PDB file of C-alpha atoms (C1' of nucleotides) in Angstrom:
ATOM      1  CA  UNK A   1      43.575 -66.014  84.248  1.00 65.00           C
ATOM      2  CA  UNK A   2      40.351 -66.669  85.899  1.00 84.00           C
ATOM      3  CA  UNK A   3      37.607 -68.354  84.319  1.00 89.00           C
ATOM      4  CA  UNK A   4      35.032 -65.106  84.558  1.00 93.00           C
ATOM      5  CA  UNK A   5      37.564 -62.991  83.179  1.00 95.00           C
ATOM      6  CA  UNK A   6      38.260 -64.970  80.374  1.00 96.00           C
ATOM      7  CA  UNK A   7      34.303 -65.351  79.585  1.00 96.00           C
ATOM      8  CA  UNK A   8      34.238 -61.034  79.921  1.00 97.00           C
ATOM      9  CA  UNK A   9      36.891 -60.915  77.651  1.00 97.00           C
ATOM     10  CA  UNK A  10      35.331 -63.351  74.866  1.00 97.00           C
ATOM     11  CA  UNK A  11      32.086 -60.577  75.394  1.00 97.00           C
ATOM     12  CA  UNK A  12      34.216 -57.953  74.758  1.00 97.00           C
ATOM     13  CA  UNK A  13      35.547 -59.342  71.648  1.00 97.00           C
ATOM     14  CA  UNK A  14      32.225 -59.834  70.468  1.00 96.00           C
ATOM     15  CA  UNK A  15      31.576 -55.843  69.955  1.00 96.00           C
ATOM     16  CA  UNK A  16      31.848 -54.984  66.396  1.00 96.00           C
ATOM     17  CA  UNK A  17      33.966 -52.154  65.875  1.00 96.00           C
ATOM     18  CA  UNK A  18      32.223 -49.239  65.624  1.00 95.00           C
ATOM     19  CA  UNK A  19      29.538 -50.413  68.308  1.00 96.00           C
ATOM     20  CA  UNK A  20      29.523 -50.184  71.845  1.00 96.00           C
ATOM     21  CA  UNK A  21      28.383 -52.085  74.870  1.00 97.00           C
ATOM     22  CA  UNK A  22      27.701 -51.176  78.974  1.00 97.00           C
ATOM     23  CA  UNK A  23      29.360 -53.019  81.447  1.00 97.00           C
ATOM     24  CA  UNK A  24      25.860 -54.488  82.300  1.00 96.00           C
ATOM     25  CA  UNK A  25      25.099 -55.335  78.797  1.00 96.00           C
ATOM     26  CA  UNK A  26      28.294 -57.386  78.798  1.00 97.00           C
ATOM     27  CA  UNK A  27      28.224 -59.287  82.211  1.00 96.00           C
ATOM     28  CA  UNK A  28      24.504 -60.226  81.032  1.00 95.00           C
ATOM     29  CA  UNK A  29      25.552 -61.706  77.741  1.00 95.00           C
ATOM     30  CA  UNK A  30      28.306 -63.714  79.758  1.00 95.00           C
ATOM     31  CA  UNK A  31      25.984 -65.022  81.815  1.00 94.00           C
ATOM     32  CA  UNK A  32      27.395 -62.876  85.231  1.00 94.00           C
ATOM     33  CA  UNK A  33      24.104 -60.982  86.006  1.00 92.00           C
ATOM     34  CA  UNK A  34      24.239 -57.597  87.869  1.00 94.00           C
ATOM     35  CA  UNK A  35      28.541 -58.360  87.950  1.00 95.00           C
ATOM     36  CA  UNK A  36      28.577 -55.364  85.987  1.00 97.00           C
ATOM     37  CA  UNK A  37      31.257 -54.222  88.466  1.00 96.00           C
ATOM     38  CA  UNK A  38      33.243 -57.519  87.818  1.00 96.00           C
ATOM     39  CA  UNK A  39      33.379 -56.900  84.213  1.00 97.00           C
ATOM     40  CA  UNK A  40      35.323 -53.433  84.621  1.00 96.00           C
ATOM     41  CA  UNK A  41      37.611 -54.848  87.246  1.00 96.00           C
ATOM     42  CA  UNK A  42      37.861 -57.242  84.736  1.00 96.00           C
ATOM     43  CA  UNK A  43      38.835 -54.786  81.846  1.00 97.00           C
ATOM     44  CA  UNK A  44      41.257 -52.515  84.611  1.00 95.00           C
ATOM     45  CA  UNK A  45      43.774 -55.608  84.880  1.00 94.00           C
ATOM     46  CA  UNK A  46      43.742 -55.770  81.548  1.00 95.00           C
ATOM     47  CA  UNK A  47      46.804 -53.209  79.392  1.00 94.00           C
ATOM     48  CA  UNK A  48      45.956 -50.617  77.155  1.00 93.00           C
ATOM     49  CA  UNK A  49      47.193 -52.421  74.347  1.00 94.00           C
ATOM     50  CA  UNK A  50      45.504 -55.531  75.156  1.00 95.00           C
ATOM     51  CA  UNK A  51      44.063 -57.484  71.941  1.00 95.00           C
ATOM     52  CA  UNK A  52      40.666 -57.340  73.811  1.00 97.00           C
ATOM     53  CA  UNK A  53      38.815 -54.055  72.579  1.00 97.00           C
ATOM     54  CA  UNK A  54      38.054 -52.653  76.196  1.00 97.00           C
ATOM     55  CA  UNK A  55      37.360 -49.001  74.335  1.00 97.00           C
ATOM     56  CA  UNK A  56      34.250 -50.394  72.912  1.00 97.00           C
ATOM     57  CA  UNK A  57      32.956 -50.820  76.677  1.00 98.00           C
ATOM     58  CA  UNK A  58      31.352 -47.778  78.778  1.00 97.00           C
ATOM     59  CA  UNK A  59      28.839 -47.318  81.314  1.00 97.00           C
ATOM     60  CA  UNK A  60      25.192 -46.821  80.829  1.00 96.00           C
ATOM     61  CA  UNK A  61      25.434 -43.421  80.453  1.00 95.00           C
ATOM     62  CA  UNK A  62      27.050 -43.870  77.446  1.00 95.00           C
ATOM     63  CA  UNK A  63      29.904 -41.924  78.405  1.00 95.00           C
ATOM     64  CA  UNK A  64      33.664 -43.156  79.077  1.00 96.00           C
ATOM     65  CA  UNK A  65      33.815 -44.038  82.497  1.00 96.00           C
ATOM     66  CA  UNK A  66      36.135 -42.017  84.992  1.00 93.00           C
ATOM     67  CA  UNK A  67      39.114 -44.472  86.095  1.00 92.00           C
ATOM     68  CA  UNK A  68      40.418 -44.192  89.464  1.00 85.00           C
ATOM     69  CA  UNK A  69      43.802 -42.796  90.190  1.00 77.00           C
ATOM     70  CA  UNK A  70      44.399 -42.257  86.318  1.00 77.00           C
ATOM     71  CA  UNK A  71      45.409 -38.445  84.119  1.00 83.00           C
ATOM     72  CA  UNK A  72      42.599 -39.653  82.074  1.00 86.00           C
ATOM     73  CA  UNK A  73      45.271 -41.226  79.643  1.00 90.00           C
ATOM     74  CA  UNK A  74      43.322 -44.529  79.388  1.00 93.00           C
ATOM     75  CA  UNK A  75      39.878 -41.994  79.008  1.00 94.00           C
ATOM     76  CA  UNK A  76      41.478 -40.420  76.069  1.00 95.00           C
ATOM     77  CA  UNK A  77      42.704 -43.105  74.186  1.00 96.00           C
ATOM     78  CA  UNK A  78      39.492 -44.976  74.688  1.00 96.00           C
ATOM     79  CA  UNK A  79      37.336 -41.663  72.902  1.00 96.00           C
ATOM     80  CA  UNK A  80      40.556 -41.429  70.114  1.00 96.00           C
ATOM     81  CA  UNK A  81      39.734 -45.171  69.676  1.00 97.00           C
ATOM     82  CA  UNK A  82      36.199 -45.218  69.436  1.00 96.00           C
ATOM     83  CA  UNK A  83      36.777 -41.878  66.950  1.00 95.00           C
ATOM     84  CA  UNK A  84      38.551 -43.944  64.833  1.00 96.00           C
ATOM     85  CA  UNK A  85      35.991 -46.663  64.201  1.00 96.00           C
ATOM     86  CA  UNK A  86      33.256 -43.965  63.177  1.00 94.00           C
ATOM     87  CA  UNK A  87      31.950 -43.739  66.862  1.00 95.00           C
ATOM     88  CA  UNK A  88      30.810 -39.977  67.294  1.00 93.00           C
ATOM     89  CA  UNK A  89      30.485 -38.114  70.574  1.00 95.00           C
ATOM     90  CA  UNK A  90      27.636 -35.465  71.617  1.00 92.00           C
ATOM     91  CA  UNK A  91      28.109 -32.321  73.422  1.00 87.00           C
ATOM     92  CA  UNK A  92      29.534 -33.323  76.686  1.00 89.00           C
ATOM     93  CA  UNK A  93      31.565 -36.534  76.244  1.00 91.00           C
ATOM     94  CA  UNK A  94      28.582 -38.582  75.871  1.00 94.00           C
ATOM     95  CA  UNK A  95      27.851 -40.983  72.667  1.00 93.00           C
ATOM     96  CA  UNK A  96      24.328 -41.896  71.350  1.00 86.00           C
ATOM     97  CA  UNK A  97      23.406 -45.547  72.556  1.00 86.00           C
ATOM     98  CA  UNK A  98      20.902 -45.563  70.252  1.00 85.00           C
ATOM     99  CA  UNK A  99      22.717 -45.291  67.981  1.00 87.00           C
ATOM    100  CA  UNK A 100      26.361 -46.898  68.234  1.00 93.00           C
ATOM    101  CA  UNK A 101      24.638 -49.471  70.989  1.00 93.00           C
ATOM    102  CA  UNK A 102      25.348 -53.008  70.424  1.00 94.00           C
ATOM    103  CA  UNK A 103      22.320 -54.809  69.905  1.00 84.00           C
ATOM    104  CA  UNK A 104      22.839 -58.614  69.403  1.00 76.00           C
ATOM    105  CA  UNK A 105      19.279 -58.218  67.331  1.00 66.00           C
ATOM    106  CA  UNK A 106      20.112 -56.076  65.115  1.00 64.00           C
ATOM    107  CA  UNK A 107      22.969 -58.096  63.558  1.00 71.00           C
ATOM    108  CA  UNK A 108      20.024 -60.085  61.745  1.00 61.00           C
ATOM    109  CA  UNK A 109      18.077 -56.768  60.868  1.00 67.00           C
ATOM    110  CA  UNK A 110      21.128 -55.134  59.896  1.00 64.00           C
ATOM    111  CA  UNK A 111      19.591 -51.758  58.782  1.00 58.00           C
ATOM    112  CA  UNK A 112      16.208 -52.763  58.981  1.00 59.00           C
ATOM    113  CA  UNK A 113      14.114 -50.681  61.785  1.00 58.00           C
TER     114      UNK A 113
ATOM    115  C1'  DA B   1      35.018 -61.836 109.998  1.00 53.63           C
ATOM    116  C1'  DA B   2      34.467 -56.584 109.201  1.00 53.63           C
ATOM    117  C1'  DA B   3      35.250 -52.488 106.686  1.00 53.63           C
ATOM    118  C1'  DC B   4      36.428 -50.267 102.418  1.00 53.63           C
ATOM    119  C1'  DT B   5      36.722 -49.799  97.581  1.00 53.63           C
ATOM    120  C1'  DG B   6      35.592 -50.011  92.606  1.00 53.63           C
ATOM    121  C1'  DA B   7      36.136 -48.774  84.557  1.00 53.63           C
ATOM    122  C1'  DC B   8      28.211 -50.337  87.537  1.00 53.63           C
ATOM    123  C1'  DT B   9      22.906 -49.667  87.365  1.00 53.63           C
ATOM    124  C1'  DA B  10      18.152 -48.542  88.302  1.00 53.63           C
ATOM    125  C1'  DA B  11      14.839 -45.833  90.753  1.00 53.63           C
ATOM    126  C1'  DT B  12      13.430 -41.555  92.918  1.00 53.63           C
ATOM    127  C1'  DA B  13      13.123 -36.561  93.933  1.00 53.63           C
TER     128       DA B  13
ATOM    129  C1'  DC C   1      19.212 -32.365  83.293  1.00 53.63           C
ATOM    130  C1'  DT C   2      21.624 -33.162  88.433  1.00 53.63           C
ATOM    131  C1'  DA C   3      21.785 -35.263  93.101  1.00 53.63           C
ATOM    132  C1'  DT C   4      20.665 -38.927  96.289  1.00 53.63           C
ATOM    133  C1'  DT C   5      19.632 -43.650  97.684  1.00 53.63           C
ATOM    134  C1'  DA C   6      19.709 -48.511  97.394  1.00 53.63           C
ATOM    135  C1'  DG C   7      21.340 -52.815  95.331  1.00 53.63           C
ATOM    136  C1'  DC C   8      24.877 -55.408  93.514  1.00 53.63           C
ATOM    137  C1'  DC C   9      29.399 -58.714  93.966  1.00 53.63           C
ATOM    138  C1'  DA C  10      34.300 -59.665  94.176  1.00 53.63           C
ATOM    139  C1'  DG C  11      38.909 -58.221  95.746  1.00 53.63           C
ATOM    140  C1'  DT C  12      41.866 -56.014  99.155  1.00 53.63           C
ATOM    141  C1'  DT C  13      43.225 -54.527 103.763  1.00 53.63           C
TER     142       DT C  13
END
DNA sequence: AAACTGACTAATA
DNA sequence: CTATTAGCCAGTT
């Protein structure tokens, strides 16, 4: 286990369930800059039943991003996971970020806005 | 070393 | 909204 990895994977742990987080938003809060590339090769070594919440993870868009070489098994049980913690998807695939986005801030506010 | 690839992102048209 | 371009960095061949 390298030492970035293990840094991405604290992040990741960090997302509150129900709450998600880009791949840029993470490798900034672990200190890694524009590795937002680094933090999904980080997350593909990882299993799908890894303790580390990878589902709570997409790209900007805020959409589940497109593995390569996959069925879309890992897709799927990333949006059934995400269902299950209250997470609701738009037309399209796509979740609000303004909504379900992970905003360090707001766990002071909590609610206030 | 060079080329290619990848669970990315921001800017532009 | 979609499509294209440029930037990014590490891992693999």
């Amino acid at each position: 286990m390298r030492e970035r990895e293990a840094i991405i994977y604290a992040t990741v742990c960090r997302i509150p369930p129900g709450r998600v987080a880009t791949y840029g938003q993470v490798a900034r809060l672990s200190g890694l800059g524009r590795m937002a590339r680094q933090v999904g090769q980080a997350l593909a070594i990882l299993p799908d039943d890894s303790e580390v919440p990878w589902h709570r993870v997409v790209n900007a868009q805020g959409e589940i991003s497109p593995r390569a070489g996959s069925d879309g098994g890992a897709e799927a049980l990333q949006r059934r996971r995400l269902e299950a913690e209250g997470v609701r998807f738009r037309a399209g695939g796509r979740l609000d970020l303004r909504a379900c986005a992970w905003e360090l801030a707001a766990e002071a506010r909590q609610g206030r806005g």
